[in-house]
Amino acid sequence: MMELNSLRQFLVVARLEHLSRAADELRVAQPSLSRTIARLESELGAPLFDRSGRLRLNDAGRLFRDYVERSLGELEAGRRAVAEATSEGLGAVRLASETFLTLTGPLAAYKQAHPAVEIALHWTPADEMSRRLRAQDVDLCVASQPIQAEGLASARLFDEPVGLGVPLDHPLAGRASVSVDELADQPFITARPGHWIRRLLDRLLAARGRTPRIVCESDEPASIAELIGAGLGVGLVPAFARRGATRVPGVWIAVDSPDCRRTVTLYWGADSPLPAAARLMRTTIVGWDWAAGAPGKDAPALPDPA
């Protein structure tokens, strides 16, 4: 009989594809975790990982992972439904995003309107979002790059240009626009691999057969902005950031390419009903007037009634 804890441990090993890191995250001994995986494989009658060299999830493991995620997600949804039905409050909502700077306005408005709701925010790269939604580990995800996965519903929030941020004394500072070719030899301060702005930079230059010259990687938007302003490099900056607290203390220059844009989209599971608190947050985010930075008068229709 498979135990829920064993299945949860399997999902961590499947995500990390590394036993010692999984053991550290789970705070269990690695030999114990190895035995747990071996028992699962024995019960299933098939190996779940390839062990030649680095640990890799095999075809059977990927198939099993998808079923486990859905099963544990349904159990979690059931637990939350019972908690919601037997309590007077709206409960909690869990939101994942690549950045929360974009969302501070609607999040503040939501919290003011529903102060009793517990809001849990999870920084999550886009390639992890579909897995977390399928597992019902989070209720909603906001991504600045497309998520290609089945079983998701979505609502586009806004689309905007991404420009080049340079210091005030940079040779390009007086330009109205720059070409992608002119970016190739610039020293870039950017995010780590996987972040939407790094993927955009890599994709723009890869189309020209080039790779970016990166002098600094950071997960902190404020640090990226300050380093650009200090003259240590240049960086891609979304138009939205020009109005925010982390705006670059320098010059924003348009990039002459139709591909240098981002589309911010809200995602949720299409096949599972959202809790009441999550439905209210979805309405708040989808109905937000992003240009004005205020609640919108008319929220667009949503693809599903849940």
mmCIF file of C-alpha atoms in Angstrom:
data_model
loop_
_atom_site.group_PDB
_atom_site.id
_atom_site.type_symbol
_atom_site.label_atom_id
_atom_site.label_comp_id
_atom_site.label_asym_id
_atom_site.label_seq_id
_atom_site.Cartn_x
_atom_site.Cartn_y
_atom_site.Cartn_z
ATOM 1 C CA MET A 1 0.000 0.000 0.000
ATOM 2 C CA MET A 2 1.540 3.295 -1.091
ATOM 3 C CA GLU A 3 1.799 5.894 1.660
ATOM 4 C CA LEU A 4 1.056 9.573 1.020
ATOM 5 C CA ASN A 5 4.390 10.593 2.526
ATOM 6 C CA SER A 6 6.226 8.258 0.139
ATOM 7 C CA LEU A 7 4.419 9.803 -2.801
ATOM 8 C CA ARG A 8 5.262 13.322 -1.643
ATOM 9 C CA GLN A 9 8.901 12.325 -1.276
ATOM 10 C CA PHE A 10 8.879 10.815 -4.753
ATOM 11 C CA LEU A 11 7.663 14.116 -6.204
ATOM 12 C CA VAL A 12 10.579 15.993 -4.647
ATOM 13 C CA VAL A 13 13.101 13.476 -6.004
ATOM 14 C CA ALA A 14 11.388 13.639 -9.419
ATOM 15 C CA ARG A 15 11.588 17.438 -9.437
ATOM 16 C CA LEU A 16 15.216 17.698 -8.349
ATOM 17 C CA GLU A 17 16.512 14.479 -9.955
ATOM 18 C CA HIS A 18 19.086 14.387 -7.177
ATOM 19 C CA LEU A 19 18.828 12.224 -4.068
ATOM 20 C CA SER A 20 21.046 14.192 -1.704
ATOM 21 C CA ARG A 21 19.431 17.546 -2.550
ATOM 22 C CA ALA A 22 15.986 15.973 -2.202
ATOM 23 C CA ALA A 23 16.963 14.504 1.168
ATOM 24 C CA ASP A 24 18.168 17.927 2.300
ATOM 25 C CA GLU A 25 14.937 19.599 1.213
ATOM 26 C CA LEU A 26 12.820 16.911 2.880
ATOM 27 C CA ARG A 27 15.088 16.800 5.934
ATOM 28 C CA VAL A 28 15.406 13.032 5.846
ATOM 29 C CA ALA A 29 18.427 10.758 5.641
ATOM 30 C CA GLN A 30 19.476 9.925 2.089
ATOM 31 C CA PRO A 31 19.546 6.113 2.696
ATOM 32 C CA SER A 32 15.970 6.307 4.009
ATOM 33 C CA LEU A 33 14.883 8.261 0.936
ATOM 34 C CA SER A 34 16.605 5.748 -1.350
ATOM 35 C CA ARG A 35 14.693 2.915 0.337
ATOM 36 C CA THR A 36 11.409 4.815 -0.103
ATOM 37 C CA ILE A 37 11.991 5.161 -3.859
ATOM 38 C CA ALA A 38 13.061 1.522 -4.116
ATOM 39 C CA ARG A 39 9.840 0.393 -2.358
ATOM 40 C CA LEU A 40 7.726 2.441 -4.760
ATOM 41 C CA GLU A 41 9.505 0.927 -7.742
ATOM 42 C CA SER A 42 9.029 -2.558 -6.280
ATOM 43 C CA GLU A 43 5.295 -1.973 -5.794
ATOM 44 C CA LEU A 44 4.937 -0.635 -9.315
ATOM 45 C CA GLY A 45 7.083 -3.352 -10.822
ATOM 46 C CA ALA A 46 9.131 -0.862 -12.854
ATOM 47 C CA PRO A 47 12.053 1.532 -12.292
ATOM 48 C CA LEU A 48 11.081 5.197 -12.135
ATOM 49 C CA PHE A 49 14.568 6.621 -12.668
ATOM 50 C CA ASP A 50 17.520 5.957 -14.920
ATOM 51 C CA ARG A 51 20.591 5.570 -12.741
ATOM 52 C CA SER A 52 23.364 5.468 -15.342
ATOM 53 C CA GLY A 53 25.346 8.521 -14.325
ATOM 54 C CA ARG A 54 23.111 11.309 -13.081
ATOM 55 C CA LEU A 55 19.696 10.343 -11.687
ATOM 56 C CA ARG A 56 17.053 10.946 -14.351
ATOM 57 C CA LEU A 57 13.296 10.461 -14.326
ATOM 58 C CA ASN A 58 12.444 7.918 -17.042
ATOM 59 C CA ASP A 59 9.257 7.554 -19.102
ATOM 60 C CA ALA A 60 7.540 5.416 -16.445
ATOM 61 C CA GLY A 61 8.580 7.923 -13.799
ATOM 62 C CA ARG A 62 7.145 10.849 -15.738
ATOM 63 C CA LEU A 63 3.892 8.978 -16.271
ATOM 64 C CA PHE A 64 3.650 8.099 -12.570
ATOM 65 C CA ARG A 65 4.606 11.646 -11.521
ATOM 66 C CA ASP A 66 1.681 13.127 -13.463
ATOM 67 C CA TYR A 67 -0.799 10.799 -11.761
ATOM 68 C CA VAL A 68 0.691 11.423 -8.326
ATOM 69 C CA GLU A 69 0.527 15.190 -8.793
ATOM 70 C CA ARG A 70 -3.120 15.030 -9.797
ATOM 71 C CA SER A 71 -4.017 12.634 -6.981
ATOM 72 C CA LEU A 72 -2.311 14.630 -4.236
ATOM 73 C CA GLY A 73 -3.736 17.804 -5.714
ATOM 74 C CA GLU A 74 -7.267 16.427 -5.466
ATOM 75 C CA LEU A 75 -6.694 15.407 -1.857
ATOM 76 C CA GLU A 76 -5.443 18.900 -1.040
ATOM 77 C CA ALA A 77 -8.437 20.430 -2.832
ATOM 78 C CA GLY A 78 -10.745 18.210 -0.778
ATOM 79 C CA ARG A 79 -9.068 19.242 2.454
ATOM 80 C CA ARG A 80 -9.408 22.917 1.598
ATOM 81 C CA ALA A 81 -13.038 22.496 0.486
ATOM 82 C CA VAL A 82 -13.946 20.927 3.834
ATOM 83 C CA ALA A 83 -12.079 23.665 5.717
ATOM 84 C CA GLU A 84 -13.895 26.331 3.702
ATOM 85 C CA ALA A 85 -17.298 24.688 4.194
ATOM 86 C CA THR A 86 -16.890 24.370 7.961
ATOM 87 C CA SER A 87 -15.511 27.847 8.636
ATOM 88 C CA GLU A 88 -17.042 31.287 8.376
ATOM 89 C CA GLY A 89 -14.093 32.929 6.618
ATOM 90 C CA LEU A 90 -12.919 32.763 3.013
ATOM 91 C CA GLY A 91 -9.785 30.828 3.912
ATOM 92 C CA ALA A 92 -6.512 31.352 2.044
ATOM 93 C CA VAL A 93 -5.202 31.926 -1.468
ATOM 94 C CA ARG A 94 -1.813 30.879 -2.849
ATOM 95 C CA LEU A 95 -0.321 32.914 -5.695
ATOM 96 C CA ALA A 96 2.870 32.104 -7.590
ATOM 97 C CA SER A 97 4.705 34.581 -9.795
ATOM 98 C CA GLU A 98 8.087 35.297 -11.374
ATOM 99 C CA THR A 99 7.941 38.793 -9.886
ATOM 100 C CA PHE A 100 5.601 40.486 -7.431
ATOM 101 C CA LEU A 101 6.562 44.074 -8.269
ATOM 102 C CA THR A 102 3.983 44.024 -11.051
ATOM 103 C CA LEU A 103 1.281 42.791 -8.678
ATOM 104 C CA THR A 104 1.640 45.118 -5.710
ATOM 105 C CA GLY A 105 -1.376 47.242 -6.740
ATOM 106 C CA PRO A 106 -3.986 44.472 -7.088
ATOM 107 C CA LEU A 107 -2.561 42.586 -4.093
ATOM 108 C CA ALA A 108 -2.885 45.664 -1.883
ATOM 109 C CA ALA A 109 -6.441 46.271 -3.117
ATOM 110 C CA TYR A 110 -7.363 42.630 -2.497
ATOM 111 C CA LYS A 111 -5.957 42.649 1.029
ATOM 112 C CA GLN A 112 -7.778 45.865 1.855
ATOM 113 C CA ALA A 113 -11.076 44.433 0.592
ATOM 114 C CA HIS A 114 -10.582 41.019 2.239
ATOM 115 C CA PRO A 115 -8.356 41.525 5.304
ATOM 116 C CA ALA A 116 -9.236 38.144 6.841
ATOM 117 C CA VAL A 117 -7.932 36.149 3.859
ATOM 118 C CA GLU A 118 -4.480 34.668 4.287
ATOM 119 C CA ILE A 119 -2.349 35.339 1.187
ATOM 120 C CA ALA A 120 0.637 33.078 0.518
ATOM 121 C CA LEU A 121 3.042 34.302 -2.173
ATOM 122 C CA HIS A 122 5.447 31.884 -3.857
ATOM 123 C CA TRP A 123 8.266 32.962 -6.168
ATOM 124 C CA THR A 124 8.211 30.367 -8.953
ATOM 125 C CA PRO A 125 9.946 30.165 -12.349
ATOM 126 C CA ALA A 126 7.585 29.740 -15.288
ATOM 127 C CA ASP A 127 8.694 26.191 -16.055
ATOM 128 C CA GLU A 128 7.549 25.090 -12.580
ATOM 129 C CA MET A 129 4.130 26.738 -12.711
ATOM 130 C CA SER A 130 2.191 24.112 -14.646
ATOM 131 C CA ARG A 131 3.426 21.397 -12.280
ATOM 132 C CA ARG A 132 2.418 23.387 -9.208
ATOM 133 C CA LEU A 133 -1.023 24.144 -10.651
ATOM 134 C CA ARG A 134 -1.625 20.486 -11.575
ATOM 135 C CA ALA A 135 -0.602 19.423 -8.087
ATOM 136 C CA GLN A 136 -2.839 22.193 -6.652
ATOM 137 C CA ASP A 137 0.176 23.343 -4.704
ATOM 138 C CA VAL A 138 -0.818 26.900 -5.710
ATOM 139 C CA ASP A 139 -4.140 28.359 -6.883
ATOM 140 C CA LEU A 140 -3.017 31.020 -9.362
ATOM 141 C CA CYS A 141 0.153 31.824 -11.308
ATOM 142 C CA VAL A 142 1.255 35.021 -13.037
ATOM 143 C CA ALA A 143 3.873 34.530 -15.746
ATOM 144 C CA SER A 144 5.713 36.955 -18.020
ATOM 145 C CA GLN A 145 6.350 34.221 -20.593
ATOM 146 C CA PRO A 146 4.007 31.634 -22.143
ATOM 147 C CA ILE A 147 3.286 28.382 -20.311
ATOM 148 C CA GLN A 148 2.702 25.528 -22.733
ATOM 149 C CA ALA A 149 0.786 22.861 -20.826
ATOM 150 C CA GLU A 150 -2.542 21.065 -20.969
ATOM 151 C CA GLY A 151 -5.234 21.554 -18.361
ATOM 152 C CA LEU A 152 -4.642 25.260 -17.760
ATOM 153 C CA ALA A 153 -6.980 28.204 -18.237
ATOM 154 C CA SER A 154 -5.613 31.705 -18.631
ATOM 155 C CA ALA A 155 -6.410 35.406 -18.934
ATOM 156 C CA ARG A 156 -3.997 37.874 -20.521
ATOM 157 C CA LEU A 157 -3.364 40.811 -18.210
ATOM 158 C CA PHE A 158 -1.257 43.144 -20.357
ATOM 159 C CA ASP A 159 1.375 43.271 -23.082
ATOM 160 C CA GLU A 160 4.207 45.789 -23.092
ATOM 161 C CA PRO A 161 7.533 46.622 -24.722
ATOM 162 C CA VAL A 162 10.805 45.751 -23.037
ATOM 163 C CA GLY A 163 13.549 48.316 -23.537
ATOM 164 C CA LEU A 164 17.206 48.775 -22.714
ATOM 165 C CA GLY A 165 18.168 50.483 -19.471
ATOM 166 C CA VAL A 166 21.509 52.331 -19.605
ATOM 167 C CA PRO A 167 23.315 54.776 -17.283
ATOM 168 C CA LEU A 168 23.010 58.483 -17.966
ATOM 169 C CA ASP A 169 26.541 58.777 -19.369
ATOM 170 C CA HIS A 170 26.339 55.711 -21.625
ATOM 171 C CA PRO A 171 27.157 56.249 -25.343
ATOM 172 C CA LEU A 172 23.654 55.013 -26.257
ATOM 173 C CA ALA A 173 21.877 57.276 -23.754
ATOM 174 C CA GLY A 174 20.921 59.860 -26.359
ATOM 175 C CA ARG A 175 19.339 57.361 -28.736
ATOM 176 C CA ALA A 176 15.615 56.930 -29.254
ATOM 177 C CA SER A 177 16.045 53.236 -30.106
ATOM 178 C CA VAL A 178 18.674 50.523 -30.531
ATOM 179 C CA SER A 179 18.778 47.416 -32.695
ATOM 180 C CA VAL A 180 19.189 43.897 -31.341
ATOM 181 C CA ASP A 181 22.536 43.660 -33.152
ATOM 182 C CA GLU A 182 23.795 46.595 -31.088
ATOM 183 C CA LEU A 183 23.042 44.669 -27.894
ATOM 184 C CA ALA A 184 25.405 41.816 -28.650
ATOM 185 C CA ASP A 185 28.599 43.384 -27.291
ATOM 186 C CA GLN A 186 27.061 45.293 -24.389
ATOM 187 C CA PRO A 187 27.893 44.217 -20.792
ATOM 188 C CA PHE A 188 24.579 42.944 -19.399
ATOM 189 C CA ILE A 189 23.323 42.905 -15.835
ATOM 190 C CA THR A 190 20.441 40.478 -15.845
ATOM 191 C CA ALA A 191 18.555 37.762 -14.006
ATOM 192 C CA ARG A 192 19.597 34.142 -13.612
ATOM 193 C CA PRO A 193 18.700 31.475 -16.220
ATOM 194 C CA GLY A 194 14.985 30.622 -16.182
ATOM 195 C CA HIS A 195 13.780 34.128 -15.333
ATOM 196 C CA TRP A 196 11.641 35.634 -18.090
ATOM 197 C CA ILE A 197 13.935 38.602 -18.699
ATOM 198 C CA ARG A 198 16.963 36.324 -19.060
ATOM 199 C CA ARG A 199 15.078 34.048 -21.437
ATOM 200 C CA LEU A 200 14.089 37.056 -23.529
ATOM 201 C CA LEU A 201 17.683 38.282 -23.693
ATOM 202 C CA ASP A 202 18.985 34.824 -24.635
ATOM 203 C CA ARG A 203 16.263 34.386 -27.255
ATOM 204 C CA LEU A 204 16.815 37.784 -28.905
ATOM 205 C CA LEU A 205 20.542 37.224 -29.369
ATOM 206 C CA ALA A 206 20.259 33.527 -30.241
ATOM 207 C CA ALA A 207 18.173 34.575 -33.255
ATOM 208 C CA ARG A 208 21.314 36.438 -34.430
ATOM 209 C CA GLY A 209 23.611 33.538 -33.611
ATOM 210 C CA ARG A 210 25.028 35.364 -30.586
ATOM 211 C CA THR A 211 25.109 34.914 -26.835
ATOM 212 C CA PRO A 212 24.854 37.806 -24.383
ATOM 213 C CA ARG A 213 27.905 39.167 -22.632
ATOM 214 C CA ILE A 214 26.804 38.922 -18.995
ATOM 215 C CA VAL A 215 28.813 40.655 -16.282
ATOM 216 C CA CYS A 216 26.371 40.085 -13.409
ATOM 217 C CA GLU A 217 23.420 37.798 -12.616
ATOM 218 C CA SER A 218 20.998 38.715 -9.836
ATOM 219 C CA ASP A 219 17.571 37.641 -8.599
ATOM 220 C CA GLU A 220 16.913 41.093 -7.101
ATOM 221 C CA PRO A 221 15.309 43.639 -9.498
ATOM 222 C CA ALA A 222 16.345 46.502 -7.215
ATOM 223 C CA SER A 223 19.980 45.384 -7.367
ATOM 224 C CA ILE A 224 19.862 45.089 -11.158
ATOM 225 C CA ALA A 225 18.461 48.622 -11.415
ATOM 226 C CA GLU A 226 21.058 50.071 -9.039
ATOM 227 C CA LEU A 227 23.972 48.362 -10.799
ATOM 228 C CA ILE A 228 22.789 49.663 -14.170
ATOM 229 C CA GLY A 229 22.457 53.150 -12.729
ATOM 230 C CA ALA A 230 25.943 52.898 -11.244
ATOM 231 C CA GLY A 231 27.385 52.374 -14.709
ATOM 232 C CA LEU A 232 28.381 48.720 -14.361
ATOM 233 C CA GLY A 233 26.371 47.534 -17.335
ATOM 234 C CA VAL A 234 23.079 47.672 -19.210
ATOM 235 C CA GLY A 235 19.949 45.561 -18.910
ATOM 236 C CA LEU A 236 16.551 44.786 -20.379
ATOM 237 C CA VAL A 237 13.842 46.671 -18.513
ATOM 238 C CA PRO A 238 10.066 46.278 -19.000
ATOM 239 C CA ALA A 239 8.118 49.466 -19.541
ATOM 240 C CA PHE A 240 6.116 48.763 -16.367
ATOM 241 C CA ALA A 241 9.273 49.097 -14.246
ATOM 242 C CA ARG A 242 9.719 52.706 -15.374
ATOM 243 C CA ARG A 243 6.751 53.578 -13.149
ATOM 244 C CA GLY A 244 7.757 51.384 -10.211
ATOM 245 C CA ALA A 245 10.004 51.661 -7.187
ATOM 246 C CA THR A 246 12.856 49.861 -8.956
ATOM 247 C CA ARG A 247 12.941 52.079 -12.032
ATOM 248 C CA VAL A 248 16.402 52.389 -13.521
ATOM 249 C CA PRO A 249 18.163 55.622 -12.435
ATOM 250 C CA GLY A 250 19.246 56.256 -16.015
ATOM 251 C CA VAL A 251 17.755 56.147 -19.507
ATOM 252 C CA TRP A 252 15.215 53.728 -20.999
ATOM 253 C CA ILE A 253 15.709 53.131 -24.741
ATOM 254 C CA ALA A 254 13.291 51.292 -27.032
ATOM 255 C CA VAL A 255 14.626 48.124 -28.686
ATOM 256 C CA ASP A 256 13.843 48.035 -32.393
ATOM 257 C CA SER A 257 12.373 44.526 -32.495
ATOM 258 C CA PRO A 258 8.765 43.300 -32.360
ATOM 259 C CA ASP A 259 9.994 40.350 -30.281
ATOM 260 C CA CYS A 260 11.330 42.493 -27.442
ATOM 261 C CA ARG A 261 8.102 42.449 -25.457
ATOM 262 C CA ARG A 262 6.524 40.575 -22.607
ATOM 263 C CA THR A 263 2.957 39.363 -22.189
ATOM 264 C CA VAL A 264 1.852 38.979 -18.577
ATOM 265 C CA THR A 265 -0.741 36.234 -18.127
ATOM 266 C CA LEU A 266 -2.704 34.795 -15.218
ATOM 267 C CA TYR A 267 -3.045 30.981 -15.160
ATOM 268 C CA TRP A 268 -5.129 28.548 -13.119
ATOM 269 C CA GLY A 269 -6.176 24.919 -13.349
ATOM 270 C CA ALA A 270 -8.982 24.422 -15.844
ATOM 271 C CA ASP A 271 -10.262 21.159 -14.380
ATOM 272 C CA SER A 272 -10.456 21.929 -10.664
ATOM 273 C CA PRO A 273 -12.762 24.464 -8.969
ATOM 274 C CA LEU A 274 -10.973 27.341 -7.285
ATOM 275 C CA PRO A 275 -11.607 28.119 -3.605
ATOM 276 C CA ALA A 276 -13.642 31.254 -2.946
ATOM 277 C CA ALA A 277 -10.609 33.307 -1.882
ATOM 278 C CA ALA A 278 -8.786 32.396 -5.093
ATOM 279 C CA ARG A 279 -11.805 33.244 -7.249
ATOM 280 C CA LEU A 280 -11.972 36.682 -5.653
ATOM 281 C CA MET A 281 -8.266 37.252 -6.233
ATOM 282 C CA ARG A 282 -8.603 36.146 -9.853
ATOM 283 C CA THR A 283 -11.387 38.688 -10.347
ATOM 284 C CA THR A 284 -9.274 41.422 -8.749
ATOM 285 C CA ILE A 285 -6.210 40.709 -10.895
ATOM 286 C CA VAL A 286 -8.062 40.210 -14.184
ATOM 287 C CA GLY A 287 -10.152 43.334 -13.631
ATOM 288 C CA TRP A 288 -7.194 45.558 -12.724
ATOM 289 C CA ASP A 289 -6.560 48.628 -14.891
ATOM 290 C CA TRP A 290 -2.820 48.204 -15.458
ATOM 291 C CA ALA A 291 -2.379 51.498 -17.291
ATOM 292 C CA ALA A 292 -4.005 53.515 -14.514
ATOM 293 C CA GLY A 293 -2.700 51.369 -11.663
ATOM 294 C CA ALA A 294 -6.174 51.122 -10.159
ATOM 295 C CA PRO A 295 -9.167 48.760 -10.047
ATOM 296 C CA GLY A 296 -10.867 48.542 -13.442
ATOM 297 C CA LYS A 297 -14.490 49.407 -13.988
ATOM 298 C CA ASP A 298 -15.277 46.392 -16.147
ATOM 299 C CA ALA A 299 -13.504 43.075 -15.663
ATOM 300 C CA PRO A 300 -13.294 40.905 -18.794
ATOM 301 C CA ALA A 301 -15.279 37.692 -18.932
ATOM 302 C CA LEU A 302 -13.478 34.620 -17.612
ATOM 303 C CA PRO A 303 -13.192 31.337 -19.522
ATOM 304 C CA ASP A 304 -14.679 29.169 -16.785
ATOM 305 C CA PRO A 305 -17.328 29.642 -14.075
ATOM 306 C CA ALA A 306 -15.369 28.026 -11.223
#
